[in-house]
CSV table of C-alpha atoms in Angstrom, one decimal:
chain,number,residue,atom,x,y,z
A,202,PRO,CA,11.1,-22.0,-13.4
A,203,CYS,CA,8.2,-21.7,-15.8
A,204,LEU,CA,7.4,-18.6,-18.0
A,205,PRO,CA,4.4,-17.2,-17.8
A,206,PRO,CA,2.7,-16.1,-20.6
A,207,SER,CA,5.4,-13.9,-23.4
A,208,PRO,CA,4.3,-10.9,-23.8
A,209,PRO,CA,2.7,-9.5,-27.6
A,210,GLY,CA,4.6,-10.9,-30.6
A,211,GLU,CA,6.5,-13.9,-32.2
A,212,PRO,CA,6.8,-16.8,-29.9
A,213,VAL,CA,9.6,-18.5,-28.7
A,214,PRO,CA,9.4,-22.5,-30.1
A,215,PRO,CA,9.2,-25.6,-27.5
A,216,SER,CA,12.2,-26.8,-28.6
A,217,LEU,CA,14.0,-23.2,-28.1
A,218,GLN,CA,12.7,-22.9,-24.5
A,219,ALA,CA,15.4,-24.5,-22.6
A,220,ASP,CA,18.2,-22.6,-24.9
A,221,MET,CA,16.2,-19.5,-23.6
A,222,GLN,CA,16.0,-20.7,-20.0
A,223,PHE,CA,19.6,-20.9,-19.8
A,224,VAL,CA,20.4,-18.4,-21.7
A,225,LEU,CA,18.3,-15.5,-19.6
A,226,SER,CA,19.8,-17.3,-16.5
A,227,ALA,CA,23.5,-16.0,-17.6
A,228,SER,CA,23.2,-13.5,-18.8
A,229,HIS,CA,22.9,-10.7,-15.9
A,230,ARG,CA,26.5,-12.1,-15.4
A,231,LEU,CA,27.4,-11.3,-19.0
A,232,LEU,CA,26.1,-8.0,-19.3
A,233,ASN,CA,28.2,-6.9,-15.9
A,234,GLY,CA,31.3,-8.4,-17.3
A,235,LEU,CA,30.4,-6.1,-20.5
A,236,LEU,CA,29.4,-3.4,-18.3
A,237,ASN,CA,33.0,-3.3,-16.9
A,238,ILE,CA,34.7,-3.6,-19.9
A,239,CYS,CA,33.1,-0.7,-21.1
A,240,MET,CA,33.4,1.5,-18.6
A,241,GLU,CA,36.6,1.1,-17.9
A,242,GLN,CA,37.2,1.2,-21.9
A,243,ARG,CA,35.8,4.7,-21.3
A,244,PHE,CA,33.2,4.0,-23.3
A,245,VAL,CA,30.3,6.1,-23.3
A,246,THR,CA,28.1,5.4,-25.8
A,247,ALA,CA,29.1,0.9,-25.2
A,248,THR,CA,28.7,2.0,-22.0
A,249,ILE,CA,25.0,3.6,-22.0
A,250,ASN,CA,23.3,0.7,-24.7
A,251,VAL,CA,24.3,-2.0,-22.6
A,252,ILE,CA,22.8,-0.7,-19.7
A,253,GLU,CA,19.6,0.0,-21.8
A,254,PHE,CA,20.0,-3.7,-23.6
A,255,SER,CA,19.7,-4.2,-19.7
A,256,GLN,CA,16.3,-3.3,-19.0
A,257,LEU,CA,14.7,-3.9,-21.7
A,258,LEU,CA,16.0,-7.6,-21.6
A,259,THR,CA,14.8,-7.2,-17.6
A,260,GLN,CA,11.4,-6.5,-18.4
A,261,ALA,CA,11.4,-8.3,-21.8
A,262,MET,CA,10.3,-5.2,-24.2
A,263,TRP,CA,11.5,-4.0,-27.3
A,264,PHE,CA,13.6,-1.1,-27.2
A,265,HIS,CA,10.3,1.0,-28.9
A,266,SER,CA,8.2,-0.6,-26.5
A,267,ASN,CA,6.3,2.0,-23.8
A,268,PRO,CA,7.4,2.2,-20.9
A,269,LEU,CA,4.2,1.7,-19.2
A,270,LEU,CA,4.1,-1.5,-20.2
A,271,GLN,CA,6.0,-2.3,-17.3
A,272,LEU,CA,3.5,-1.6,-14.6
A,273,PRO,CA,0.9,-5.3,-13.6
A,274,HIS,CA,-2.5,-5.5,-16.1
A,275,PHE,CA,-0.9,-3.0,-18.3
A,276,ASP,CA,-2.0,-3.6,-22.4
A,277,MET,CA,-1.3,-1.1,-25.5
A,278,ALA,CA,-5.3,-0.4,-24.0
A,279,GLN,CA,-4.5,0.9,-21.3
A,280,VAL,CA,-1.4,2.4,-22.4
A,281,LYS,CA,-3.4,4.6,-25.0
A,282,ALA,CA,-6.4,5.4,-22.1
A,283,CYS,CA,-3.3,6.4,-20.1
A,284,SER,CA,-1.4,8.3,-22.6
A,285,ARG,CA,-4.4,10.2,-23.9
A,286,LEU,CA,-5.2,11.5,-20.2
A,287,LEU,CA,-1.7,12.6,-20.1
A,288,ASP,CA,-1.5,14.3,-23.2
A,289,GLY,CA,-4.8,16.4,-22.6
A,290,GLY,CA,-3.1,18.2,-19.2
A,291,GLY,CA,-3.0,15.8,-16.4
A,292,LYS,CA,1.0,15.8,-16.2
A,293,ASP,CA,3.2,16.9,-13.9
A,294,ALA,CA,5.1,19.9,-14.6
A,295,LYS,CA,8.3,18.2,-12.5
A,296,ALA,CA,7.6,14.3,-13.9
A,297,SER,CA,9.8,13.1,-16.7
A,298,SER,CA,8.6,9.9,-17.9
A,299,PRO,CA,5.4,8.6,-18.2
A,300,ILE,CA,5.4,6.5,-15.6
A,301,GLU,CA,6.4,9.3,-13.6
A,302,LYS,CA,3.5,11.3,-15.0
A,303,LEU,CA,1.3,8.5,-14.1
A,304,ARG,CA,2.1,8.3,-10.6
A,305,ALA,CA,1.7,12.0,-10.2
A,306,LEU,CA,-1.7,12.1,-11.1
A,307,GLY,CA,-3.3,9.8,-8.0
A,308,PRO,CA,-5.6,6.8,-7.2
A,309,GLN,CA,-8.6,8.6,-7.8
A,310,LYS,CA,-7.9,9.6,-12.1
A,311,ARG,CA,-6.1,6.4,-12.4
A,312,ARG,CA,-9.4,4.1,-11.7
A,313,GLU,CA,-11.3,6.9,-13.6
A,314,ALA,CA,-9.1,6.4,-17.1
A,315,LEU,CA,-8.6,2.8,-16.3
A,316,THR,CA,-12.7,1.9,-16.6
A,317,LYS,CA,-11.8,-1.7,-17.7
A,318,LEU,CA,-10.0,-2.9,-14.6
A,319,SER,CA,-10.9,-4.1,-11.3
A,320,GLU,CA,-10.0,-2.9,-7.9
A,321,SER,CA,-7.8,-5.6,-7.4
A,322,GLN,CA,-6.2,-4.9,-10.4
A,323,HIS,CA,-6.1,-1.4,-9.7
A,324,ALA,CA,-4.4,-2.3,-6.4
A,325,ASP,CA,-1.3,-4.2,-7.7
A,326,ILE,CA,-0.6,-1.1,-9.9
A,327,ASP,CA,-0.9,1.4,-7.2
A,328,ARG,CA,1.4,-0.9,-5.3
A,329,PHE,CA,3.7,-0.7,-8.1
A,330,LEU,CA,3.6,2.6,-8.4
A,331,THR,CA,4.1,3.0,-4.7
A,332,ASN,CA,7.2,1.4,-4.9
A,333,PHE,CA,8.8,2.3,-8.2
A,334,PRO,CA,12.0,3.9,-8.0
A,335,GLU,CA,12.3,7.2,-7.8
A,336,ILE,CA,15.6,9.2,-8.1
A,337,GLU,CA,16.8,12.8,-6.9
A,338,ILE,CA,20.7,13.6,-7.8
A,339,SER,CA,22.6,16.6,-5.9
A,340,PHE,CA,26.4,17.5,-6.3
A,341,ASP,CA,29.1,19.6,-5.3
A,342,ALA,CA,32.5,19.3,-7.1
A,343,LYS,CA,35.7,22.0,-5.6
A,344,VAL,CA,39.3,21.7,-5.4
A,345,GLU,CA,40.2,20.9,-1.8
A,346,ASP,CA,41.7,24.3,-0.3
A,347,GLU,CA,41.1,26.6,-3.5
A,348,GLU,CA,38.5,28.7,-4.6
A,349,ASP,CA,39.3,28.4,-8.3
A,350,VAL,CA,39.3,25.7,-10.5
A,351,GLN,CA,43.1,26.1,-11.8
A,352,GLU,CA,44.3,23.6,-15.3
A,353,GLY,CA,46.0,20.6,-13.7
A,354,ASP,CA,44.0,21.0,-10.4
A,355,VAL,CA,42.5,17.6,-8.5
A,356,LEU,CA,38.7,18.0,-9.4
A,357,SER,CA,37.0,16.6,-6.0
A,358,LEU,CA,33.2,16.1,-6.8
A,359,THR,CA,30.6,13.9,-5.0
A,360,VAL,CA,27.7,13.0,-6.1
A,361,LYS,CA,24.5,12.4,-3.2
A,362,VAL,CA,22.0,10.1,-4.7
A,363,GLU,CA,18.7,9.9,-3.0
A,364,ARG,CA,16.5,6.8,-4.0
A,365,LYS,CA,13.2,8.0,-2.5
A,366,HIS,CA,11.0,4.7,-2.7
A,367,LEU,CA,13.2,3.1,0.0
A,368,PRO,CA,12.3,3.8,3.7
A,369,GLU,CA,14.0,6.8,5.9
A,370,ASP,CA,17.3,5.9,7.1
A,371,PRO,CA,17.6,6.7,10.8
A,372,ASP,CA,21.5,6.7,10.9
A,373,TRP,CA,22.0,8.8,8.0
A,374,VAL,CA,23.7,12.1,8.5
A,375,ASP,CA,24.3,14.5,5.8
A,376,SER,CA,28.2,15.6,6.6
A,377,ASP,CA,27.3,18.8,4.9
A,378,GLU,CA,24.8,19.9,8.1
A,379,GLU,CA,27.0,20.9,10.9
A,380,ASP,CA,24.8,20.5,13.2
A,381,ASP,CA,26.8,19.7,16.1
A,382,GLU,CA,29.4,22.0,15.4
A,383,PRO,CA,31.3,23.4,19.2
A,384,ASP,CA,30.3,26.8,19.4
A,385,GLU,CA,32.8,29.1,19.0
A,386,ASP,CA,31.1,32.1,20.4
A,387,MET,CA,31.2,31.0,24.0
A,388,PHE,CA,34.5,32.6,24.2
A,389,SER,CA,33.2,36.1,23.8
A,390,LYS,CA,29.7,35.4,26.0
A,391,GLU,CA,31.5,33.8,29.0
A,392,LEU,CA,34.3,36.0,29.1
A,393,ALA,CA,32.4,39.2,28.8
A,394,HIS,CA,31.7,39.7,32.3
A,395,LEU,CA,36.1,39.1,33.4
A,396,GLU,CA,38.7,41.5,33.4
A,397,PRO,CA,41.0,40.9,30.3
A,398,ASP,CA,44.3,39.1,31.4
A,399,SER,CA,43.7,38.8,34.3
A,400,GLU,CA,44.2,35.5,36.1
A,401,GLU,CA,40.6,34.1,36.6
A,402,TYR,CA,40.1,35.2,32.6
A,403,GLU,CA,43.0,33.7,31.8
A,404,ALA,CA,42.1,30.4,33.3
A,405,LYS,CA,38.2,30.4,32.2
A,406,LYS,CA,39.7,30.8,28.7
A,407,GLU,CA,42.0,27.8,29.2
A,408,GLU,CA,39.5,25.3,30.6
A,409,LEU,CA,36.8,26.7,27.6
A,410,MET,CA,39.3,25.6,25.1
A,411,ASP,CA,39.2,22.4,26.1
A,412,GLU,CA,35.7,22.3,26.0
A,413,TRP,CA,36.3,23.7,23.0
A,414,ARG,CA,38.6,21.4,22.0
A,415,ASP,CA,36.9,17.5,23.5
A,416,ALA,CA,33.8,18.3,21.9
A,417,TYR,CA,35.7,18.7,17.9
A,418,TYR,CA,37.4,16.1,18.5
A,419,GLU,CA,34.2,13.9,19.9
A,420,ARG,CA,32.6,15.1,16.7
A,421,GLN,CA,35.5,14.3,14.9
A,422,LYS,CA,35.0,10.5,16.0
A,423,ARG,CA,31.3,10.1,15.4
A,424,LYS,CA,31.3,11.3,11.7
A,425,ARG,CA,34.3,8.7,11.6
A,426,GLU,CA,32.5,6.1,12.7
A,427,ARG,CA,29.9,6.7,11.0
A,428,GLU,CA,31.4,7.1,7.8
A,429,LYS,CA,32.3,3.7,8.6
A,430,ALA,CA,29.0,2.2,9.5
A,431,ARG,CA,28.0,3.7,6.5
A,432,ASN,CA,31.0,3.1,3.7
A,433,PRO,CA,32.7,-0.7,5.2
A,434,GLN,CA,34.6,-0.8,2.5
A,435,SER,CA,36.4,2.2,3.1
A,436,GLY,CA,37.7,0.5,6.7
A,437,GLU,CA,40.9,-0.9,7.5
A,438,LEU,CA,40.5,-4.2,5.9
A,439,GLY,CA,40.3,-2.4,2.5
A,440,PHE,CA,38.8,-4.2,0.6
A,441,ALA,CA,34.4,-4.7,-0.3
A,442,ALA,CA,32.3,-5.0,2.8
A,443,ARG,CA,28.7,-6.6,2.9
A,444,PRO,CA,26.5,-3.9,2.1
A,445,LEU,CA,23.8,-2.2,5.0
A,446,HIS,CA,20.7,-3.5,3.3
A,447,GLU,CA,19.6,-6.3,1.9
A,448,PRO,CA,19.4,-6.0,-2.4
A,449,VAL,CA,15.8,-3.9,-3.5
A,450,PRO,CA,13.8,-7.0,-5.8
A,451,VAL,CA,12.8,-5.5,-9.0
A,452,HIS,CA,9.8,-6.6,-11.0
A,453,ALA,CA,9.7,-8.4,-13.7
A,454,PRO,CA,7.1,-11.5,-14.2
A,455,HIS,CA,9.1,-12.5,-17.1
A,456,PHE,CA,12.1,-13.1,-16.4
A,457,PRO,CA,13.0,-16.3,-15.3
A,458,GLU,CA,16.1,-15.5,-12.7
A,459,GLU,CA,15.0,-12.6,-9.6
A,460,ARG,CA,17.2,-9.7,-10.6
A,461,HIS,CA,17.9,-6.9,-8.0
A,462,GLU,CA,18.2,-2.5,-8.4
A,463,GLN,CA,21.8,-2.0,-9.6
A,464,TRP,CA,22.8,1.7,-10.1
A,465,MET,CA,25.9,3.5,-11.9
A,466,VAL,CA,26.8,7.0,-11.9
A,467,LEU,CA,28.5,8.3,-14.7
A,468,LEU,CA,30.9,11.5,-15.3
A,469,VAL,CA,30.5,12.2,-19.0
A,470,ASP,CA,32.8,15.4,-20.7
A,471,VAL,CA,30.3,16.2,-23.1
A,472,LYS,CA,33.3,17.9,-25.4
A,473,SER,CA,34.5,14.6,-25.8
A,474,ASN,CA,32.3,12.3,-25.3
A,475,LYS,CA,34.3,10.6,-22.8
A,476,LEU,CA,33.5,9.0,-19.2
A,477,VAL,CA,35.8,10.6,-16.9
A,478,GLY,CA,34.5,8.4,-13.8
A,479,TYR,CA,32.3,5.9,-13.0
A,480,GLN,CA,30.7,4.2,-9.6
A,481,LYS,CA,27.9,1.6,-9.3
A,482,LEU,CA,25.8,2.3,-6.0
A,483,SER,CA,26.2,-1.2,-3.4
A,484,GLN,CA,25.1,0.0,-0.2
A,485,ASN,CA,21.1,-0.2,-1.1
A,486,SER,CA,20.0,2.5,1.1
A,487,ARG,CA,17.7,5.6,0.6
A,488,PHE,CA,20.8,7.8,0.8
A,489,GLU,CA,24.1,7.2,-0.5
A,490,LYS,CA,27.1,9.0,-1.8
A,491,VAL,CA,30.2,8.7,-5.1
A,492,ALA,CA,32.8,10.2,-4.3
A,493,LEU,CA,35.2,11.4,-8.0
A,494,LYS,CA,37.9,12.7,-8.7
A,495,PHE,CA,39.6,13.5,-12.1
A,496,LEU,CA,41.8,16.4,-13.5
A,497,ALA,CA,40.8,20.0,-14.6
A,498,PRO,CA,41.2,19.9,-18.5
A,499,LYS,CA,42.5,22.9,-20.2
A,500,GLU,CA,41.6,26.9,-20.0
A,501,GLY,CA,38.3,27.2,-20.8
A,502,VAL,CA,34.3,26.3,-19.3
A,503,VAL,CA,33.7,22.8,-19.6
A,504,HIS,CA,30.8,20.7,-19.4
A,505,TYR,CA,29.9,17.3,-18.3
A,506,GLU,CA,26.9,14.9,-17.5
A,507,ILE,CA,26.4,13.1,-14.4
A,508,HIS,CA,24.1,10.4,-15.0
A,509,CYS,CA,22.4,8.2,-12.7
A,510,LEU,CA,21.3,4.5,-14.5
A,511,CYS,CA,19.4,1.5,-13.2
A,512,SER,CA,19.8,-1.1,-15.4
A,513,ALA,CA,16.5,-3.3,-14.7
A,514,TYR,CA,13.6,-0.5,-15.2
A,515,LEU,CA,13.0,1.7,-18.4
A,516,GLY,CA,12.5,4.8,-17.8
A,517,LEU,CA,14.1,6.0,-14.4
A,518,ASP,CA,17.5,7.3,-15.8
A,519,LYS,CA,18.2,10.7,-14.4
A,520,LYS,CA,20.5,13.4,-16.0
A,521,VAL,CA,22.2,16.7,-14.9
A,522,LEU,CA,24.4,19.6,-15.9
A,523,MET,CA,27.2,20.2,-14.5
A,524,LYS,CA,29.3,23.1,-15.8
A,525,LYS,CA,33.2,23.9,-14.1
A,526,SER,CA,34.6,27.4,-15.3
A,527,ILE,CA,38.9,26.3,-15.4
A,528,VAL,CA,41.0,29.3,-15.5
A,529,LYS,CA,44.7,29.8,-16.5
A,530,ARG,CA,47.9,28.3,-13.6
A,531,LYS,CA,49.3,31.2,-12.4
A,532,GLU,CA,53.3,31.6,-13.8
A,533,GLU,CA,54.6,30.4,-10.8
A,534,GLU,CA,52.0,27.5,-10.7
A,535,LYS,CA,53.0,26.1,-14.4
A,536,LYS,CA,53.0,22.5,-13.1
A,537,THR,CA,50.4,20.0,-12.7
A,538,ALA,CA,49.4,18.1,-10.0
A,539,ALA,CA,50.0,15.3,-11.8
A,540,GLU,CA,53.7,16.6,-12.5
A,541,LEU,CA,53.6,18.1,-8.9
A,542,ALA,CA,53.8,14.2,-7.6
A,543,GLU,CA,55.9,12.9,-9.7
A,544,GLU,CA,58.7,16.0,-8.5
A,545,GLU,CA,58.3,14.9,-4.9
A,546,ASP,CA,58.7,10.9,-5.8
A,547,GLU,CA,61.3,11.7,-7.4
A,548,GLU,CA,62.7,13.1,-4.1
A,549,GLU,CA,61.6,10.5,-2.0
A,550,GLU,CA,63.7,8.0,-4.4
A,551,GLU,CA,66.7,10.3,-4.1
A,552,GLU,CA,67.0,10.6,0.2
A,553,ASP,CA,66.5,7.6,-0.2
A,554,GLU,CA,69.5,6.6,-1.4
A,555,GLU,CA,73.0,5.7,0.0
A,556,PRO,CA,75.1,8.2,-0.3
A,557,GLU,CA,78.6,7.6,-1.8
A,558,GLY,CA,81.4,6.0,0.2
A,559,LYS,CA,84.4,8.0,1.0
A,560,TRP,CA,87.6,6.8,0.3
A,561,TYR,CA,89.5,6.6,3.3
A,562,TYR,CA,86.8,4.1,4.1
A,563,LEU,CA,87.8,1.6,0.8
A,564,GLY,CA,84.2,3.2,-0.3
A,565,GLY,CA,82.1,2.8,2.5
A,566,ASN,CA,80.4,5.2,4.3
A,567,SER,CA,81.8,4.4,8.3
A,568,PHE,CA,84.3,2.3,10.3
A,569,GLY,CA,82.4,-0.8,9.9
A,570,GLU,CA,82.1,-0.7,6.4
A,571,LEU,CA,85.6,0.0,6.2
A,572,ILE,CA,86.3,-2.8,8.6
A,573,LEU,CA,84.6,-5.2,6.5
A,574,ASN,CA,85.7,-4.0,2.9
A,575,ILE,CA,89.6,-5.2,4.4
A,576,ILE,CA,87.9,-8.3,5.6
A,577,ALA,CA,86.8,-8.8,2.3
A,578,LEU,CA,89.9,-7.7,0.6
A,579,ALA,CA,92.0,-10.4,2.3
A,580,ILE,CA,89.6,-13.3,1.8
A,581,ALA,CA,89.3,-11.9,-2.1
A,582,GLY,CA,93.8,-12.4,-1.4
A,583,VAL,CA,94.3,-14.9,-0.1
A,584,MET,CA,92.1,-16.6,-2.9
A,585,LEU,CA,94.6,-14.7,-5.7
A,586,PHE,CA,97.8,-16.2,-4.1
A,587,ASN,CA,96.4,-19.6,-3.6
A,588,PHE,CA,95.7,-19.9,-8.0
A,589,LEU,CA,98.5,-18.2,-8.7
A,590,TYR,CA,100.8,-20.2,-6.1
A,591,SER,CA,98.9,-23.2,-7.5
A,592,ARG,CA,99.3,-22.4,-11.5
A,593,GLY,CA,102.8,-21.6,-10.5
A,594,LEU,CA,102.7,-18.0,-11.9
A,595,TRP,CA,103.4,-16.3,-8.0
A,596,GLN,CA,107.1,-18.3,-8.4
A,597,LYS,CA,107.5,-16.9,-11.9
A,598,TYR,CA,106.6,-13.6,-12.3
A,599,VAL,CA,105.4,-12.0,-8.4
A,600,GLN,CA,108.1,-13.6,-6.9
A,601,PRO,CA,111.1,-11.7,-8.6
A,602,LEU,CA,109.3,-8.8,-8.1
A,603,ALA,CA,108.4,-8.9,-4.8
A,604,ASP,CA,112.5,-9.5,-3.9
A,605,TRP,CA,112.6,-6.4,-5.9
A,606,VAL,CA,110.9,-4.6,-4.5
A,607,LEU,CA,111.3,-5.4,-0.8
A,608,MET,CA,115.2,-4.9,-1.8
A,609,ILE,CA,114.7,-1.6,-2.4
A,610,ALA,CA,112.0,-1.1,0.2
A,611,TRP,CA,114.9,-2.8,2.9
A,612,PRO,CA,116.3,0.3,4.6
A,613,PHE,CA,113.5,1.6,4.9
A,614,LEU,CA,110.7,-1.4,6.5
A,615,SER,CA,114.3,-2.2,8.9
A,616,LEU,CA,114.3,1.5,10.5
A,617,VAL,CA,110.6,0.6,10.9
A,618,GLY,CA,110.8,-2.6,11.8
A,619,ASN,CA,113.3,-1.7,14.4
A,620,LYS,CA,111.3,0.8,15.8
A,621,LEU,CA,108.0,-1.4,16.0
A,622,LEU,CA,110.3,-5.1,16.8
A,623,PRO,CA,109.4,-4.9,20.3
A,624,GLY,CA,105.3,-4.1,20.2
A,625,TRP,CA,105.7,-6.8,18.1
A,626,LEU,CA,107.1,-9.3,19.9
A,627,TRP,CA,104.4,-8.5,23.4
A,628,PHE,CA,101.9,-8.7,21.1
A,629,SER,CA,103.0,-12.9,19.6
A,630,THR,CA,104.0,-13.6,22.8
A,631,ASN,CA,101.4,-12.2,24.9
A,632,VAL,CA,98.2,-12.3,21.8
A,633,TYR,CA,98.7,-14.6,19.1
A,634,ASP,CA,101.1,-16.8,18.1
A,635,PHE,CA,101.5,-16.0,14.1
A,636,ARG,CA,103.7,-19.1,14.1
A,637,HIS,CA,100.8,-20.7,13.2
A,638,VAL,CA,100.0,-18.7,10.1
A,639,SER,CA,103.7,-18.6,9.1
A,640,PHE,CA,104.2,-22.7,9.8
A,641,LEU,CA,101.4,-22.8,6.4
A,642,PHE,CA,103.3,-20.9,3.9
A,643,GLU,CA,106.8,-22.7,5.6
A,644,ASN,CA,105.7,-26.0,4.5
A,645,MET,CA,104.2,-24.7,0.5
A,646,THR,CA,105.7,-26.8,-1.7
A,647,ALA,CA,106.2,-26.5,-5.9
A,648,VAL,CA,103.5,-27.2,-7.5
A,649,ASP,CA,102.3,-30.1,-8.6
A,650,MET,CA,100.2,-30.6,-11.7
A,651,ASP,CA,99.8,-34.1,-11.6
A,652,ALA,CA,98.6,-34.4,-7.6
A,653,ASN,CA,96.7,-31.4,-8.1
A,654,ALA,CA,98.7,-29.9,-4.6
A,655,SER,CA,99.9,-27.1,-3.7
A,656,LEU,CA,100.6,-28.1,0.8
A,657,SER,CA,103.0,-31.2,1.2
A,658,THR,CA,101.4,-33.9,3.3
A,659,ARG,CA,105.2,-34.6,5.0
A,660,VAL,CA,106.0,-31.9,6.9
A,661,LYS,CA,109.9,-31.4,7.6
A,662,ASN,CA,109.5,-28.1,9.7
A,663,ASP,CA,109.6,-28.7,13.9
A,664,THR,CA,105.4,-29.0,14.6
A,665,SER,CA,106.2,-29.2,18.4
A,666,PHE,CA,104.9,-26.2,19.6
A,667,LEU,CA,101.3,-27.1,18.0
A,668,ASN,CA,101.6,-29.5,21.0
A,669,GLU,CA,101.5,-26.2,23.3
A,670,ASP,CA,97.4,-25.9,22.6
A,671,PRO,CA,95.7,-28.7,24.3
A,672,PHE,CA,93.4,-27.6,21.4
A,673,LYS,CA,94.9,-28.3,18.4
A,674,PRO,CA,96.5,-32.0,18.3
A,675,ASN,CA,99.5,-32.3,15.7
A,676,LEU,CA,97.6,-33.6,13.0
A,677,PHE,CA,100.3,-33.4,11.2
A,678,ASN,CA,103.1,-35.7,12.8
A,679,GLN,CA,100.0,-37.9,13.0
A,680,MET,CA,99.9,-37.4,9.3
A,681,GLY,CA,103.3,-38.5,8.9
A,682,ASP,CA,103.1,-41.7,11.3
A,683,ARG,CA,100.5,-43.3,8.9
A,684,ASP,CA,102.4,-42.5,5.8
């Protein structure tokens, strides 16, 4: 789109018009990114400077320009005429910016002061002032379930912003207004004529309690539905949803792109000049609440500033002072909320840790783990035996030691073996034939380093017992036939 006539000042050369168009079209995105960086880094001065630069860029004004130049059909002659009127005692006590003072004068006095403007131009000014943003800020800061604010407590700050230039919102119900609170006095009223502790008294009391409970749950349900409708981003999905209303357009005749109102709420620590918290208004509704949480500082009186800034208009920024008295934490409550939360996390981690294993379960915690440990040890033992046997180490070192231990322990093993022999014979006969296992060990040969084999392919032992099981063919005899 083509730019309208430039405001007073040095005009932009035609050769740079295209570049200016490109820079202006991307400026609000760049400024938004810069604003997010400044707020994330908690820079107060830089954050406010970025917002003020966005205001000046949108309205095509210098930092020393009079905010009245934002009005349609206004130039320095109209500014001087209005300034004389506003300085002459026609200003409103509650108005703070020149535009608010001019709006407070009313249409008639404005027409008397600005005689050079036509009626249609005055109508444009009236329409602009009617839709020009006007906000009101209120706040409430407290610690949940606590009367005093102590060092290290988590302060919950709720900032309510009313944008009076927007239409009324019929769905808005302030959560602080308990207009549908169940009446607790109905107990005394309804039970006054009944004799206490009687059956009729107890039945009526139980009925009233059910009614009170149902009314309370119904009220909480309506409150949750209302909050969810007004703040979709706090729902189950957990991401920002579409705003409740369409964005509010901005009167910016010199800006080549369409701009919309964008408001930021900043919480600033006055003493340290640090940005404690921030949030953008996102719902484009008349009423909107911002919830900020931060840790209370050390003992003393602290001062905070709550700023509400618009990125499109000059002279709208509002600031309120919040003062809080912080008391010293009691001796038994020296730990801060962050330290308590860290201790809770450590306790949960300790609970999640597995208990130490028992020695009689071979390091496990149950009989099932004992069985798994035995199986793992058996597999590891077989693999170790195969390795030692294939290298000849078993025959050279382990077998003599095992023979000596067996010779020493043979009397005891014979005694125990005679007692266990009947059970062993019954088990090997009726449950499992262990000759399958002994067969493997009987046919092990000396290590053959050239062939790298530890089992002989020519089995000389009797393997006819393998044919007794139809599912186990005599593979070793077949191997010998092929040889």
